[in-house]
XYZ file of C-alpha atoms in Angstrom:
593
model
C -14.316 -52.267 -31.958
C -10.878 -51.473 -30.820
C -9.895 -54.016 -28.078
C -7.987 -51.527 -26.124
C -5.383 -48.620 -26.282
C -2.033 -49.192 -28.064
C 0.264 -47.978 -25.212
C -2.082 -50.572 -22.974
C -1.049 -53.883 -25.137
C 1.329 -56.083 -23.290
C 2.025 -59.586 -22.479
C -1.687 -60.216 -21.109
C -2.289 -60.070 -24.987
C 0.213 -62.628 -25.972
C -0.866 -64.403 -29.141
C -4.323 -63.360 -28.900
C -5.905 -61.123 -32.555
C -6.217 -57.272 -31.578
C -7.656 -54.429 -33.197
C -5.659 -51.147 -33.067
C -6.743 -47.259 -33.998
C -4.407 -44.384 -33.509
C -1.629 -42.453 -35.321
C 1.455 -43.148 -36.976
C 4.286 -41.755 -34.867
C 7.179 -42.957 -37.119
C 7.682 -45.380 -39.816
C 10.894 -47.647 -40.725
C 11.370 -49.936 -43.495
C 14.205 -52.188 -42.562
C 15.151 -54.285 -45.318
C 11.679 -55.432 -46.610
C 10.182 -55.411 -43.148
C 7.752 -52.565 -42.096
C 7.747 -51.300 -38.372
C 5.152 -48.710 -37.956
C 5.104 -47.220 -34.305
C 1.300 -46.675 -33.230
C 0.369 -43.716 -31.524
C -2.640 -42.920 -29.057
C -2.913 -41.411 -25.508
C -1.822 -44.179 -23.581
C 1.732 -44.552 -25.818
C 3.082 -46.524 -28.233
C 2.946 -50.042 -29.742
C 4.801 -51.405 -32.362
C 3.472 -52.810 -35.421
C 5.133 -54.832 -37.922
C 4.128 -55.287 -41.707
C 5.560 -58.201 -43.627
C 5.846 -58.479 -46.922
C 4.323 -62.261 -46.789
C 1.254 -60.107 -46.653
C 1.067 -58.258 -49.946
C -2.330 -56.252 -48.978
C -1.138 -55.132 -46.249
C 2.765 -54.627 -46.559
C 1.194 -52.775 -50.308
C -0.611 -50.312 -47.428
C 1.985 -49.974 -45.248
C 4.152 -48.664 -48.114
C 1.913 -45.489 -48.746
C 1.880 -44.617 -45.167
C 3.637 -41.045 -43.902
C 3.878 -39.791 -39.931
C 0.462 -38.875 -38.761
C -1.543 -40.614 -41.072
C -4.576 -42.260 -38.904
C -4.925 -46.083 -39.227
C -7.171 -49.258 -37.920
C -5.028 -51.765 -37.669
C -5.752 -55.716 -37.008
C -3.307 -58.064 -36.088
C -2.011 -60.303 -33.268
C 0.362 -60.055 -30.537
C 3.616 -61.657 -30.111
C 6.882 -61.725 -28.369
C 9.764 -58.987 -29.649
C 12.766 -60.647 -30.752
C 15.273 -60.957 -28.652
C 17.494 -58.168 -27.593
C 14.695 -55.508 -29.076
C 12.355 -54.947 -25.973
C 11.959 -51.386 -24.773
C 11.791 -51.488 -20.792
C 10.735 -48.009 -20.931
C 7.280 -48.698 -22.690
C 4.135 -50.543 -21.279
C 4.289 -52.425 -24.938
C 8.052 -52.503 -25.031
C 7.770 -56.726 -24.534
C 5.554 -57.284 -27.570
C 4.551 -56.348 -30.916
C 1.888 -56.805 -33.018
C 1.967 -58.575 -36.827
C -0.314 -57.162 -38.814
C -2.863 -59.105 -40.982
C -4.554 -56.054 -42.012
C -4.513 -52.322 -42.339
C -7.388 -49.342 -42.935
C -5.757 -46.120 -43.548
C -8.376 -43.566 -42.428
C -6.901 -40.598 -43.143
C -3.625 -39.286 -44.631
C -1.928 -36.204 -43.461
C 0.207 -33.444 -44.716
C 3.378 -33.484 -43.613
C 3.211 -32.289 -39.572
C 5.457 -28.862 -39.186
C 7.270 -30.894 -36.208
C 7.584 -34.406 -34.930
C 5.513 -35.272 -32.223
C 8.514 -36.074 -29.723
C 10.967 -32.878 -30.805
C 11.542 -31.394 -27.783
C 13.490 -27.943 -28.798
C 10.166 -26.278 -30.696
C 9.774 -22.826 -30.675
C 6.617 -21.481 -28.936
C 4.743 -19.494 -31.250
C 4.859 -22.906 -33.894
C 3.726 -24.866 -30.725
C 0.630 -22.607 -30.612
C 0.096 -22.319 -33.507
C -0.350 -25.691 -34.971
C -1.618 -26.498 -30.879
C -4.143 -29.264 -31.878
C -0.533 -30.823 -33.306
C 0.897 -29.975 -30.222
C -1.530 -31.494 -27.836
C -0.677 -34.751 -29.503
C 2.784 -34.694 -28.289
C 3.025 -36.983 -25.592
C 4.814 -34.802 -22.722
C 0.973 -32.635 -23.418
C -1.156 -35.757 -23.407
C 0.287 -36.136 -19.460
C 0.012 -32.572 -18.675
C -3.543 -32.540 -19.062
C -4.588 -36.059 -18.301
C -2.889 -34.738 -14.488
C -4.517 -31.354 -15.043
C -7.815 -33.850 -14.922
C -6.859 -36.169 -12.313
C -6.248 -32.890 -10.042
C -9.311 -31.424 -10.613
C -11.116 -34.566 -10.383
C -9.161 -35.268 -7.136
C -10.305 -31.706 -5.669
C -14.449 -32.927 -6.541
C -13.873 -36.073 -4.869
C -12.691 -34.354 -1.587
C -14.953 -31.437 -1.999
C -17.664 -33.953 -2.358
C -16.918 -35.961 -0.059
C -16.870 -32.423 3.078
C -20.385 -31.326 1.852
C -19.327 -29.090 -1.052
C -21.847 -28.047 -3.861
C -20.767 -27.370 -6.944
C -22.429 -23.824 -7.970
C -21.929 -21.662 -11.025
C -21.692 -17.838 -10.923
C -22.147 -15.365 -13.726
C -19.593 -14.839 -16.363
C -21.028 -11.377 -17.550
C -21.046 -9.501 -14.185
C -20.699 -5.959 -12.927
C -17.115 -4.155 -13.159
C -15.893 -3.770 -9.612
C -12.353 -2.888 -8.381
C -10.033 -5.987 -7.128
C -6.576 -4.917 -7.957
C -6.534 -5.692 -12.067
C -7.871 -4.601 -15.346
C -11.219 -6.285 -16.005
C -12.219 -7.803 -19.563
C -15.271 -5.379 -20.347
C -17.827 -6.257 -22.718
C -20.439 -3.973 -24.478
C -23.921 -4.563 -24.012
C -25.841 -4.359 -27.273
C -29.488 -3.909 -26.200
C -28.255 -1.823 -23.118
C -27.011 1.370 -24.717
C -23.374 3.086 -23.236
C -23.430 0.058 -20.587
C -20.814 -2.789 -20.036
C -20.341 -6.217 -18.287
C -17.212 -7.373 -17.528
C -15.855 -10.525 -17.129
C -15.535 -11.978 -13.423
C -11.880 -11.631 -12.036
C -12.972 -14.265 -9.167
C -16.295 -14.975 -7.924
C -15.800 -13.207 -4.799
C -18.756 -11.408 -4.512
C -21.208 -14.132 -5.476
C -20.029 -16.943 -3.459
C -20.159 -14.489 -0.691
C -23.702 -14.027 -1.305
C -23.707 -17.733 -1.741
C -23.018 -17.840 2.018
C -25.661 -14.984 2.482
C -27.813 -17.394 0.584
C -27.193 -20.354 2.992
C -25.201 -22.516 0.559
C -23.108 -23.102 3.777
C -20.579 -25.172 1.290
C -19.771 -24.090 -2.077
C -17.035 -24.779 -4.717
C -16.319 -24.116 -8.530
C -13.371 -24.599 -10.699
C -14.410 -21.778 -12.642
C -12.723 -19.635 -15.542
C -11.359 -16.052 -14.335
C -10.145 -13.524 -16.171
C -7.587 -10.303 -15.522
C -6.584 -7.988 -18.666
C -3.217 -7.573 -17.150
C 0.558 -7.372 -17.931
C 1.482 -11.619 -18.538
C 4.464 -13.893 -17.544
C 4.863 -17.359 -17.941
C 2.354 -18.322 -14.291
C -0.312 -15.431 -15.645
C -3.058 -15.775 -18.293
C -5.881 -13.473 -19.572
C -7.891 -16.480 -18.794
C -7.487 -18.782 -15.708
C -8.854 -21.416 -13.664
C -9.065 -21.151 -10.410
C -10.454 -23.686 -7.390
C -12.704 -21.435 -5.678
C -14.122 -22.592 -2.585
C -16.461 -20.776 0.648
C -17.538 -21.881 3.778
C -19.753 -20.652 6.596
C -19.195 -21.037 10.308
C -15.851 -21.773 10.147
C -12.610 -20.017 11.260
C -9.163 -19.566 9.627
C -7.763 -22.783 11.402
C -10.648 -25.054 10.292
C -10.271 -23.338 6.926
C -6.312 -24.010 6.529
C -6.729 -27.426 8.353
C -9.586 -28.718 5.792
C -7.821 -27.419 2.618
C -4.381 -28.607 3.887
C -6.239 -32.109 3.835
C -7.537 -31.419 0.432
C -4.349 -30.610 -1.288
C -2.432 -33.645 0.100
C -5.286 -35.526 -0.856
C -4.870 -34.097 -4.539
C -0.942 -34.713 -4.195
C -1.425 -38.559 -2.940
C -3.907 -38.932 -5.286
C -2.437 -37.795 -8.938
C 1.436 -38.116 -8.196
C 1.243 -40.472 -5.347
C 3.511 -37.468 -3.155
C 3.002 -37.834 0.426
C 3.215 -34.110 1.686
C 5.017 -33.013 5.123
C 1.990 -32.613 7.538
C 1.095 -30.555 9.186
C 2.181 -27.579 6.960
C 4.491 -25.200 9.268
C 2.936 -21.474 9.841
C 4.819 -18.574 9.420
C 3.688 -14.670 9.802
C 3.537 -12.236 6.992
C 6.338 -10.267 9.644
C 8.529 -13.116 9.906
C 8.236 -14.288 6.405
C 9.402 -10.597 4.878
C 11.799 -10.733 7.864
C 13.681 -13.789 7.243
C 13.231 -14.584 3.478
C 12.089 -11.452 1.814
C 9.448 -12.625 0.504
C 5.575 -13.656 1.242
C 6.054 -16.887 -0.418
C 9.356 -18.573 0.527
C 10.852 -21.324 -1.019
C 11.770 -23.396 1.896
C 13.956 -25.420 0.219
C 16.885 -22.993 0.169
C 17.876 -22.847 3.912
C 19.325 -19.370 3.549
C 17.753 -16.883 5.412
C 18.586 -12.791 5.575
C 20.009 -11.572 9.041
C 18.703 -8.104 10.490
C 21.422 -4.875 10.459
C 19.657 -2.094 10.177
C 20.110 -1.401 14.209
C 23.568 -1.795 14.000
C 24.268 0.357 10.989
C 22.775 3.524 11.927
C 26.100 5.242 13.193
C 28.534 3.689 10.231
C 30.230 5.676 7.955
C 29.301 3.703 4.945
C 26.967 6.257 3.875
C 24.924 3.320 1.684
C 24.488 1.251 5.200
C 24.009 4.591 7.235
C 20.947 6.386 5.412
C 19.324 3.374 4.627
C 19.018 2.680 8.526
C 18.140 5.529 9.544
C 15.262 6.800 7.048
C 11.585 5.410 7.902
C 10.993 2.295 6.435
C 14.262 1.620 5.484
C 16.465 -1.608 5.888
C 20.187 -3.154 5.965
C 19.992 -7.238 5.709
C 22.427 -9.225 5.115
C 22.652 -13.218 3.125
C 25.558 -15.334 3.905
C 26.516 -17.896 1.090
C 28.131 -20.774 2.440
C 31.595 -21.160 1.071
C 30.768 -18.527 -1.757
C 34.126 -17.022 -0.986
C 34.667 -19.024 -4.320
C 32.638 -16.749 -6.384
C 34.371 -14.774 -9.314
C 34.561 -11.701 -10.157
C 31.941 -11.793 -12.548
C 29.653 -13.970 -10.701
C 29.242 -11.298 -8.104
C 29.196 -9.008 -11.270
C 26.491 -11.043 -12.821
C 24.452 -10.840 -9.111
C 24.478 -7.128 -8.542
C 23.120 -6.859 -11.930
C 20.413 -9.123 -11.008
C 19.472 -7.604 -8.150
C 19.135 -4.224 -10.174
C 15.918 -5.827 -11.539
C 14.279 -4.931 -8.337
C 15.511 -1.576 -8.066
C 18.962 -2.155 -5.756
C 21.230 0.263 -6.161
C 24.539 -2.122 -5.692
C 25.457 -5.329 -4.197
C 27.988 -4.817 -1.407
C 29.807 -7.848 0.076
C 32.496 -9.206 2.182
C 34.546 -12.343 1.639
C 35.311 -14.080 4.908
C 38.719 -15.859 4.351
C 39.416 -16.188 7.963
C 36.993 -16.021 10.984
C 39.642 -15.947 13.891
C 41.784 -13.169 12.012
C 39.277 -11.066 12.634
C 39.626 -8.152 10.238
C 42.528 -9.352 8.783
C 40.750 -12.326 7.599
C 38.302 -10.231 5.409
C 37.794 -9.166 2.468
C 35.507 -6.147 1.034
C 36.025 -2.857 -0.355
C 33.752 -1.423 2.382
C 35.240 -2.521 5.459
C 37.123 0.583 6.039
C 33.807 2.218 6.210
C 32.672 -0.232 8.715
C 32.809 -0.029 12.795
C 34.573 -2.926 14.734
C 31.226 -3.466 16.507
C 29.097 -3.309 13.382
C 31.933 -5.643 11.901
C 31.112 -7.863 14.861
C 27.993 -7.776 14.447
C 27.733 -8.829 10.786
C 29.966 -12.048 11.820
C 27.919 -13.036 15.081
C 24.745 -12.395 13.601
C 25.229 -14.289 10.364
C 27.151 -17.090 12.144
C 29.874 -16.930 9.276
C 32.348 -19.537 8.286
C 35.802 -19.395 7.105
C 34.730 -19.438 3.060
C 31.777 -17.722 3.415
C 30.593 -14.806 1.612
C 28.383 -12.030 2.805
C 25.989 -10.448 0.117
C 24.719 -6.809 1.654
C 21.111 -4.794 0.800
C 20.598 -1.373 1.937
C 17.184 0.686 1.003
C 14.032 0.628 1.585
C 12.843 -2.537 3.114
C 10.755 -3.277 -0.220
C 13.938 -2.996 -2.359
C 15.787 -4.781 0.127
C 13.080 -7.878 0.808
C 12.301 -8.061 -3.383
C 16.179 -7.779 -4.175
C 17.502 -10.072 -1.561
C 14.756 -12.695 -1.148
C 15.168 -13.508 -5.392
C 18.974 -13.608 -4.416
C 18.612 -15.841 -1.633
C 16.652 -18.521 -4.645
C 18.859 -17.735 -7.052
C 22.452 -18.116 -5.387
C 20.511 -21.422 -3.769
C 19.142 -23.448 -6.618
C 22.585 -22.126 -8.717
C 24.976 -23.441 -5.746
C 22.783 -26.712 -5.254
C 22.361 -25.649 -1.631
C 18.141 -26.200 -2.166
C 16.704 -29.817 -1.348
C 14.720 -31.353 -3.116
C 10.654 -32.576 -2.690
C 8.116 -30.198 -1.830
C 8.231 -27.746 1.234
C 4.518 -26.124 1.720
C 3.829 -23.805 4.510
C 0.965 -21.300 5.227
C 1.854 -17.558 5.630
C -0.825 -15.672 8.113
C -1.225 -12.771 9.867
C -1.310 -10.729 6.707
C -1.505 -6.657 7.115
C -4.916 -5.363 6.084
C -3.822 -2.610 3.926
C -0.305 -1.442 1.886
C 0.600 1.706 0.799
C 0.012 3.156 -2.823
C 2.470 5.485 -2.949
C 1.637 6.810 -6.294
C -1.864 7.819 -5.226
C -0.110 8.363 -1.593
C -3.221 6.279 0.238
C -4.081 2.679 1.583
C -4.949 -0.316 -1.005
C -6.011 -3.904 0.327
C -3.444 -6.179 0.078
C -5.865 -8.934 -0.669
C -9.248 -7.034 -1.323
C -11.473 -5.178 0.720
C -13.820 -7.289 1.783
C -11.322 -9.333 4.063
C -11.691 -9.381 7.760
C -9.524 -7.645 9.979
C -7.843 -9.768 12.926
C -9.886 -10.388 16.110
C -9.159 -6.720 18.063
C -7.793 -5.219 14.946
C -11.405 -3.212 14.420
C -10.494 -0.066 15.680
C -6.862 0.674 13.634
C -8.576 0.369 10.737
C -9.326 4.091 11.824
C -6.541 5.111 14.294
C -3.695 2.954 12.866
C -4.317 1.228 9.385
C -0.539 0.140 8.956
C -0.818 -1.603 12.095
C -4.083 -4.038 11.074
C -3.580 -7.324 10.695
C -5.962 -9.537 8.974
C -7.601 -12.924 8.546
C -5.717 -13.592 5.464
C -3.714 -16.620 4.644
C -1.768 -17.930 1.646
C -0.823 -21.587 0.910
C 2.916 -21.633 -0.835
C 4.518 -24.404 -2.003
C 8.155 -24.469 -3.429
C 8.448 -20.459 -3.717
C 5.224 -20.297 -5.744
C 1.489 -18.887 -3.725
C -0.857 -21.929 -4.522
C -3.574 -20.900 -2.757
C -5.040 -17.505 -1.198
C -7.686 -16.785 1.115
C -8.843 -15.367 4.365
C -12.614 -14.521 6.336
C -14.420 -12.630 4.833
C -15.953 -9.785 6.416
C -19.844 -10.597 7.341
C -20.568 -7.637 9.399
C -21.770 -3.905 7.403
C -20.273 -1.738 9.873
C -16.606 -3.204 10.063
C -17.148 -3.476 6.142
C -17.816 0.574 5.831
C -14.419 1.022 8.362
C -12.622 -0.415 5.659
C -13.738 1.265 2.484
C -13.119 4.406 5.387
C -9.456 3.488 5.119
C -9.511 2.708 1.722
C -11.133 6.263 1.199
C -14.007 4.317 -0.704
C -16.753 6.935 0.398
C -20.183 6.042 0.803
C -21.480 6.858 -2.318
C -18.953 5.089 -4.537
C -18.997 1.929 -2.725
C -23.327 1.643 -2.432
C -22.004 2.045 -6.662
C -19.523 -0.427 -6.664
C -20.952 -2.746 -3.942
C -24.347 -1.943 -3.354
C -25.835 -5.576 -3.325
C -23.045 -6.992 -1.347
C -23.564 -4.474 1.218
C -27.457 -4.530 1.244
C -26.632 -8.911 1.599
C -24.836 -8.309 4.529
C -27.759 -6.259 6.746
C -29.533 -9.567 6.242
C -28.505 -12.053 8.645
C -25.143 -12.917 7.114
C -23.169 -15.385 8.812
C -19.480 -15.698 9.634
C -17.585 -16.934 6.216
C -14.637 -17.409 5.124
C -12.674 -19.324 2.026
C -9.557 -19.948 -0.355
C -8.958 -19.850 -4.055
C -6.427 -22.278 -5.647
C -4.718 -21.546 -8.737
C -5.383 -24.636 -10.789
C -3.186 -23.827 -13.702
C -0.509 -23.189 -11.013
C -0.942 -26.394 -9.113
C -0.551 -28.942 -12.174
C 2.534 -26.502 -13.716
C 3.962 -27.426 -10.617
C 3.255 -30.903 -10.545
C 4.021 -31.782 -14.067
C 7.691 -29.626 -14.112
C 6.143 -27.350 -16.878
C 8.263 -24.011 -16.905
C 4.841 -22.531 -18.007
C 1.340 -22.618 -17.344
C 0.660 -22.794 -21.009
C 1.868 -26.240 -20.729
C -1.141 -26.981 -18.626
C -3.845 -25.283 -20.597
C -5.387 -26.661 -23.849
C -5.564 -23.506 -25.711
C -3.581 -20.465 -23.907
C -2.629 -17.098 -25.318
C 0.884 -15.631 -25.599
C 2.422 -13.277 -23.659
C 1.122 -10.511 -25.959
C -2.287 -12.081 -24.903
C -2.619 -13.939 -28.722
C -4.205 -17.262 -29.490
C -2.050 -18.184 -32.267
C -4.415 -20.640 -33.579
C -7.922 -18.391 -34.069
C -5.901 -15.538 -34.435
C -7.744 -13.889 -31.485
C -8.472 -11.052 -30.892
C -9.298 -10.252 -34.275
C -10.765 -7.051 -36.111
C -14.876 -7.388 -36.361
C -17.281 -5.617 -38.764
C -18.474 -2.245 -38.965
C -22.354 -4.147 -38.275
C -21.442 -5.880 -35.373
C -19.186 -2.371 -33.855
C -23.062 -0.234 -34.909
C -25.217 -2.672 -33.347
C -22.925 -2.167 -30.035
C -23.205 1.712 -31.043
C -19.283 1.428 -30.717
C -16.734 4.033 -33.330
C -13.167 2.946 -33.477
C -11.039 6.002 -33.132
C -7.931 5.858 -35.017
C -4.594 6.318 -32.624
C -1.631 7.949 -34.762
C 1.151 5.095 -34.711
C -1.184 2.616 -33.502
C -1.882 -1.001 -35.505
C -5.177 -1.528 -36.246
């Protein structure tokens, strides 16, 4: 039996016989002397073969990286001036007396501590991968999350409940994963996006308390924080309004944070509106840790001659906002350059700016191509409102408020984590007061901007008919660091609010009885006020662990091109297996089969 994990020997073992299985992470012969370092989750140990034992130093000799040993021997003191503060081990070592090689192996494509691998060899060889030790942590904290989350859950009066993964295809805002039904002719499931529906029969159900960390899945465009397939933290509650909600889950997720990183989280988590949010940041999940904020123009640029500024503030929905960089009067050329063309990403037009050399000079002490197009009193303005500094620079956006809020707000992060002007630690907040719907202009109508079976705000009922764009909801999103964590809101329990907003979704009667039937037919019986939150589990340990990806947190993820590298999913099937799912392949000119 092994009498414990190699990275767990230490000076509590000290001259005591041990017994030893893992891997061989690297192997040095040093002048007759054979150091083998031992690999297995925990870490490392070192082993060392001498040639007084011919059995074993004769083993020793055959062994490569990654071959898989049992090794018996007994611990002792590292010479002097060799111990490794850095390792749990680094104190001792262990002389061997004997060695069992249990299996050889080819040699590995990479060592297991190279950190500059490409990707695609990571995934593909991912069983190699997972060895590596920065992968071992990832998902050892990807477990003590999760586990953290049951404990809490537990611990409120949460039941753990599954829900279907082959469901019905319904519409909430992605692609779904269909899949052809064999002994159901021209009929599909599809794979569940979230368990929305069910855990809101759940509720219906009396459940009262339910969780899941269940698998989702979205056939949609990927970056590194998506995946076809994710996990997600999915939790409902009954009889229990959006403070109670944010308050409990706040609890939870420091819990999670004290519990796997030992982080102490700010509490409580400040509040901000979806208004003031967009307002101040331009975005809907701001990363507190920059302290720049944008400053409002558009009322004071309606009249300019800049023609940029002017039509911006003056057509509907447009906006003129403003970032001040402290002491980026420093910025070259090309830096500002390198900006604007960043801020193209996002559909800006231009990046105009003004260097302020010189408060007290007034315009004299400025310095911007567009000044001359610019009104003392707008001029004024910009300098009040922005509370400028000799030094400073000015970074302008003028469109519509979208362009403006997307371009600007991934400035402010940018110019703040590149100027080391963000703190560091973690800033969460919750963002509320969400708008029920946002325009599609494509399709020129209303879409939910969470899903449509969200509540409206108390008093709200009513512009769902008169004035959509002005109904709030009872939506609320958990960020942390820049990144949404967490979204949720109440759900609607009520049938006849519940039609008003497929009304104002133009979701006519007919379609959503098709789409919705059983939820709606739930609802006329006796279904009480709920509400809940999904987290983004994948998400959450990324964070935690520094990963720049969420496939750094997931055992076996796809690529970008939605791939699994190692099955070599998807994958071309049979022509039985397409008849018996009375499915033809129809060949697409330029298309790879």
């Amino acid at each position: 039996m092994r009498t414990d994990y190699c990275g767990l020997i230490d000076a509590r073992y000290m001259g005591q016989p041990v017994v030893l299985y893992g891997w061989v992470h690297r192997r040095r012969d040093h002048g007759g002397v054979i150091f083998i370092d031992l690999r297995d989750r925990e870490g490392l140990v070192q082993v060392v073969c001498d040639p007084d034992n011919a059995a074993a130093f004769h083993s020793a000799e055959k062994i490569r990286n990654e071959y898989v040993l049992k090794v018996a021997g007994v611990v002792r003191n590292r010479p002097a001036g060799t111990v490794n503060p850095n390792l749990v081990s680094g104190e001792i070592e262990v002389l061997v007396q004997s060695i069992e090689i249990l299996n050889t192996s080819q040699p590995p494509p990479f060592l297991m501590d190279d950190e500059n691998l490409s990707e695609s060899v990571r995934l593909e060889h991912r069983y190699l991968d997972l060895r590596r030790p920065q992968m071992q942590a990832n998902l050892r904290l990807r477990y003590k999350v999760a586990m953290a989350v049951r404990t809490f859950l537990d611990k409120h009066g949460f039941i753990d409940v599954e829900t279907p993964m082959l469901t019905k295809s319904t519409p909430e805002g992605a692609r779904d994963y269909l899949v052809p039904s064999r002994v159901n002719f021209g009929h599909f499931f599809a794979l569940p996006q979230s368990p929305q529906l069910f855990k809101q029969l759940l509720m219906v159900a009396g459940f009262d308390r339910y969780y899941q960390i269940t698998r989702c899945f979205r056939d949609e465009d990927l970056r590194a924080d998506r995946q076809p397939e994710f996990t997600q933290v999915d939790i409902e509650t009954s009889f229990m309004d959006e403070t109670g909600i944010m308050g409990l889950m706040e609890e939870m997720i420091c819990g999670v944070f004290n519990s796997a990183m030992n982080i102490e989280l700010p509490m409580p988590f400040p509040r901000l509106t979806y208004a003031e949010a967009m307002s101040r940041y331009g975005s809907d999940k701001p990363d507190l840790r920059v302290p720049l904020e944008l400053t409002e123009l558009t009322d004071v640029m309606k009249e300019v001659e800049f023609k940029v500024f002017r039509e911006a503030a003056q057509r509907t929905g447009g906006r003129v906002a403003a970032l001040r960089v402290p002491q980026g009067g420093s910025l070259s050329r090309k830096e500002i350059d390198d900006y604007t063309a960043f801020v193209g990403i996002y559909g800006a037009k231009g990046l105009a700016y003004i260097k302020v050399n010189a408060v007290d000079k007034g315009l004299d002490g400025l310095q911007s191509p567009i000044l001359k197009f610019l009104s003392d009193t707008a001029i004024k303005a910009i300098l009040d409102r922005t509370n400028a500094r000799d030094g400073d620079l000015i970074f302008f956006g003028a469109d519509k408020a979208r362009i403006v809020n997307e371009a600007l707000g991934a400035l402010r992060v940018k110019v703040g984590h590149e100027r080391g002007l963000a703190e560091s630690g973690w800033r969460p907040l919750w963002v509320v007061d969400f708008p029920m719907f946002e325009r599609d202009e494509e399709e020129n109508r209303w879409k939910a901007l969470h899903h449509p079976f969200t509540s409206p705000a108390d008093g709200h009922e009513d512009l769902l008919e008169t004035q959509p764009d002005q109904a709030l909801s009872k939506a609320y999103d958990m960020v942390l660091n820049g990144s949404e964590i967490g979204g949720g809101s109440v759900r609607i329990h009520r049938s006849d609010v519940q039609s008003k907003v497929f009304h104002a979704l133009n979701i006519g009667a007919e379609e959503a009885q098709e789409k919705f039937g059983f939820l709606l037919e739930a609802l006329q019986y006796g279904a009480p006020p709920h509400g809940g939150i999904a987290f983004g589990l994948d998400r959450v340990v990324a964070m935690m662990s520094g990963a720049e990806s969420i496939r750094d947190v997931i055992a076996f993820p796809k690529t970008q091109r939605a791939q699994c590298l190692l099955t070599h999913a998807p994958s071309a099937v049979g022509e039985k297996q397409l008849r018996e799912l009375h499915i033809k392949l129809r060949h697409v000119e330029g298309l790879k089969s």
